[in-house]
Short mmCIF file of C-alpha atoms in Angstrom, two decimals:
data_model
loop_
_atom_site.label_atom_id
_atom_site.label_comp_id
_atom_site.label_asym_id
_atom_site.label_seq_id
_atom_site.Cartn_x
_atom_site.Cartn_y
_atom_site.Cartn_z
CA MET A 1 -19.60 2.41 6.41
CA SER A 2 -17.37 4.59 8.15
CA ILE A 3 -13.90 5.22 7.02
CA LEU A 4 -12.97 4.06 10.84
CA TRP A 5 -14.98 0.78 10.45
CA HIS A 6 -13.20 -0.21 7.33
CA MET A 7 -9.56 0.48 9.14
CA GLU A 8 -10.96 -1.61 12.36
CA MET A 9 -11.97 -4.80 10.31
CA TRP A 10 -8.40 -4.56 8.40
CA MET A 11 -7.00 -4.54 11.45
CA ILE A 12 -9.27 -7.82 13.16
CA PHE A 13 -8.01 -9.32 9.38
CA ILE A 14 -5.12 -9.09 10.19
CA LEU A 15 -4.63 -10.10 13.71
CA LEU A 16 -6.74 -12.85 12.71
CA ILE A 17 -4.06 -14.34 9.45
CA SER A 18 -1.05 -13.05 11.39
CA PRO A 19 -0.21 -16.76 12.59
CA ALA A 20 -0.89 -17.72 9.25
CA LEU A 21 1.18 -14.82 7.27
CA SER A 22 3.94 -15.00 9.43
CA MET A 23 5.36 -17.97 7.85
CA HIS A 24 7.95 -15.72 5.50
CA CYS A 25 9.46 -12.35 6.43
CA ARG A 26 7.55 -9.45 4.86
CA SER A 27 10.93 -7.51 4.59
CA SER A 28 12.31 -9.67 2.44
CA SER A 29 9.50 -9.87 0.32
CA PRO A 30 9.98 -7.77 -3.14
CA MET A 31 6.20 -6.35 -3.30
CA PRO A 32 4.64 -8.42 0.01
CA TYR A 33 1.43 -6.70 -0.39
CA THR A 34 0.53 -6.76 -3.79
CA MET A 35 -3.39 -7.03 -4.29
CA MET A 36 -4.23 -6.35 -0.82
CA SER A 37 -6.05 -3.29 -1.35
CA THR A 38 -9.25 -2.17 -2.86
CA LYS A 39 -7.69 0.46 -4.31
CA THR A 40 -4.22 -1.88 -6.27
CA GLY A 41 -2.52 0.58 -8.14
CA TYR A 42 -2.68 0.36 -12.61
CA ILE A 43 1.16 -0.59 -12.33
CA GLN A 44 0.23 -3.74 -10.20
CA LEU A 45 -2.49 -4.71 -12.38
CA MET A 46 -0.77 -4.07 -16.13
CA GLN A 47 2.33 -6.06 -14.97
CA THR A 48 -0.38 -9.53 -15.04
CA LEU A 49 -1.35 -7.95 -18.94
CA ALA A 50 -0.10 -8.78 -22.21
CA ASN A 51 1.74 -6.15 -23.99
CA PRO A 52 -0.79 -4.01 -25.45
CA GLU A 53 -0.28 -5.14 -29.67
CA GLU A 54 -0.94 -2.78 -32.43
CA VAL A 55 -4.69 -2.75 -33.60
CA ARG A 56 -5.02 -3.84 -36.80
CA VAL A 57 -8.15 -3.51 -38.61
CA PRO A 58 -8.39 -4.32 -42.73
CA ASN A 59 -8.78 -1.34 -44.84
CA CYS A 60 -9.11 1.21 -41.44
CA LYS A 61 -7.69 3.83 -40.40
CA ALA A 62 -7.92 4.98 -37.18
CA VAL A 63 -8.11 8.95 -37.30
CA HIS A 64 -9.58 9.50 -33.67
CA LEU A 65 -9.40 8.13 -30.09
CA TRP A 66 -12.08 8.49 -27.38
CA THR A 67 -11.41 7.04 -23.79
CA VAL A 68 -12.57 7.29 -20.57
CA VAL A 69 -9.61 7.63 -18.06
CA ARG A 70 -9.95 7.71 -14.17
CA HIS A 71 -7.41 9.72 -12.48
CA GLY A 72 -4.32 7.83 -11.46
CA THR A 73 -3.06 6.82 -7.62
CA ARG A 74 -4.18 9.17 -4.89
CA TYR A 75 -3.49 10.32 -1.60
CA PRO A 76 -6.34 9.29 1.25
CA SER A 77 -8.88 12.31 1.94
CA LYS A 78 -8.09 14.22 4.48
CA GLN A 79 -10.34 12.03 7.45
CA ALA A 80 -8.27 9.15 6.02
CA ILE A 81 -5.04 10.57 6.93
CA LYS A 82 -5.76 11.97 10.42
CA LEU A 83 -7.00 8.42 11.17
CA MET A 84 -3.83 7.08 9.93
CA HIS A 85 -1.94 9.17 12.73
CA GLY A 86 -3.65 7.71 15.61
CA GLU A 87 -4.78 4.21 14.88
CA LEU A 88 -2.02 3.57 12.65
CA GLU A 89 0.34 4.48 15.68
CA GLN A 90 -1.32 2.94 18.55
CA LEU A 91 -1.71 -0.45 15.94
CA ARG A 92 2.38 -0.58 15.52
CA VAL A 93 2.16 0.03 19.71
CA GLU A 94 0.33 -2.94 20.57
CA ILE A 95 2.48 -4.69 17.70
CA LEU A 96 5.29 -4.05 18.96
CA GLU A 97 4.47 -5.41 23.09
CA ALA A 98 2.54 -8.68 21.67
CA VAL A 99 6.99 -8.78 20.38
CA ASP A 100 7.84 -8.06 23.74
CA GLU A 101 5.55 -10.63 26.10
CA GLY A 102 6.18 -13.22 23.14
CA ARG A 103 3.26 -13.00 22.10
CA SER A 104 3.76 -12.63 18.23
CA LEU A 105 5.59 -14.90 15.59
CA LEU A 106 6.61 -11.93 13.89
CA CYS A 107 10.25 -12.50 12.41
CA ASN A 108 13.21 -10.49 14.01
CA GLU A 109 13.24 -8.47 10.44
CA ASP A 110 10.16 -7.47 10.24
CA VAL A 111 9.81 -6.45 13.77
CA GLU A 112 12.91 -3.93 13.15
CA GLU A 113 11.07 -2.65 10.40
CA LEU A 114 7.92 -2.14 12.23
CA LYS A 115 10.05 -0.24 15.31
CA ASN A 116 11.14 2.33 13.05
CA TRP A 117 8.56 2.43 10.97
CA GLN A 118 7.27 6.40 10.06
CA LEU A 119 3.65 7.35 9.01
CA GLU A 120 5.17 10.02 6.20
CA LEU A 121 2.11 11.97 5.20
CA ASN A 122 0.48 14.95 6.30
CA GLU A 123 -3.09 16.48 5.26
CA ASP A 124 -1.79 18.65 2.74
CA GLN A 125 -1.30 15.91 1.39
CA ALA A 126 -4.86 14.58 0.65
CA LYS A 127 -6.24 13.44 -1.93
CA LEU A 128 -3.30 14.88 -4.70
CA LEU A 129 -2.03 12.76 -7.36
CA HIS A 130 0.58 10.58 -5.73
CA PRO A 131 4.30 10.36 -7.61
CA GLU A 132 2.73 6.59 -8.31
CA GLY A 133 -0.35 7.90 -10.32
CA GLU A 134 2.12 10.23 -12.34
CA LYS A 135 3.87 6.62 -13.79
CA GLU A 136 0.06 5.32 -14.16
CA MET A 137 -1.06 8.09 -16.53
CA VAL A 138 2.61 7.86 -18.17
CA LEU A 139 2.14 3.94 -18.59
CA LEU A 140 -1.55 4.48 -20.20
CA GLY A 141 -0.38 7.01 -22.91
CA GLU A 142 2.23 4.36 -23.93
CA ARG A 143 0.45 1.00 -24.18
CA TRP A 144 -2.33 2.96 -26.22
CA LEU A 145 0.66 4.16 -28.61
CA ASN A 146 1.61 0.59 -28.57
CA ARG A 147 -1.77 -0.07 -30.32
CA LEU A 148 -2.35 3.14 -32.04
CA PRO A 149 0.98 3.95 -32.82
CA GLU A 150 -0.38 5.77 -36.53
CA LEU A 151 -2.10 7.90 -34.42
CA LEU A 152 -0.64 9.10 -31.52
#
């Protein structure tokens, strides 16, 4: 399925649930969109996990570690960035028009956030590792260090 189809479905989803979600302001929530993506980052997931404990097996000593690790969080593709610049700006305009016409339940703080919002993403960043992805890799390494301190 195309990226445009996914974006359209997401917009419809937002429009259908926006009255239910508007009971509080997103701008005052410290993490308003946690777990609202098909690509939720490692840091958000890691916060729900218990701290790793050292791995201890009687009469055994770790001598080598093999692991398959996915890259950290990256920026979207060029195609997705192009779509975002067109579709998200249009969606922003339509939402602000709905606010002006009294067809919105958004709180004033969220309206102001939306008025000031700009997409700070360009095609040169496509598929590059995001700073969040760098942090994810460091945190993943630290968790392995806690599990196997004698090896690492």
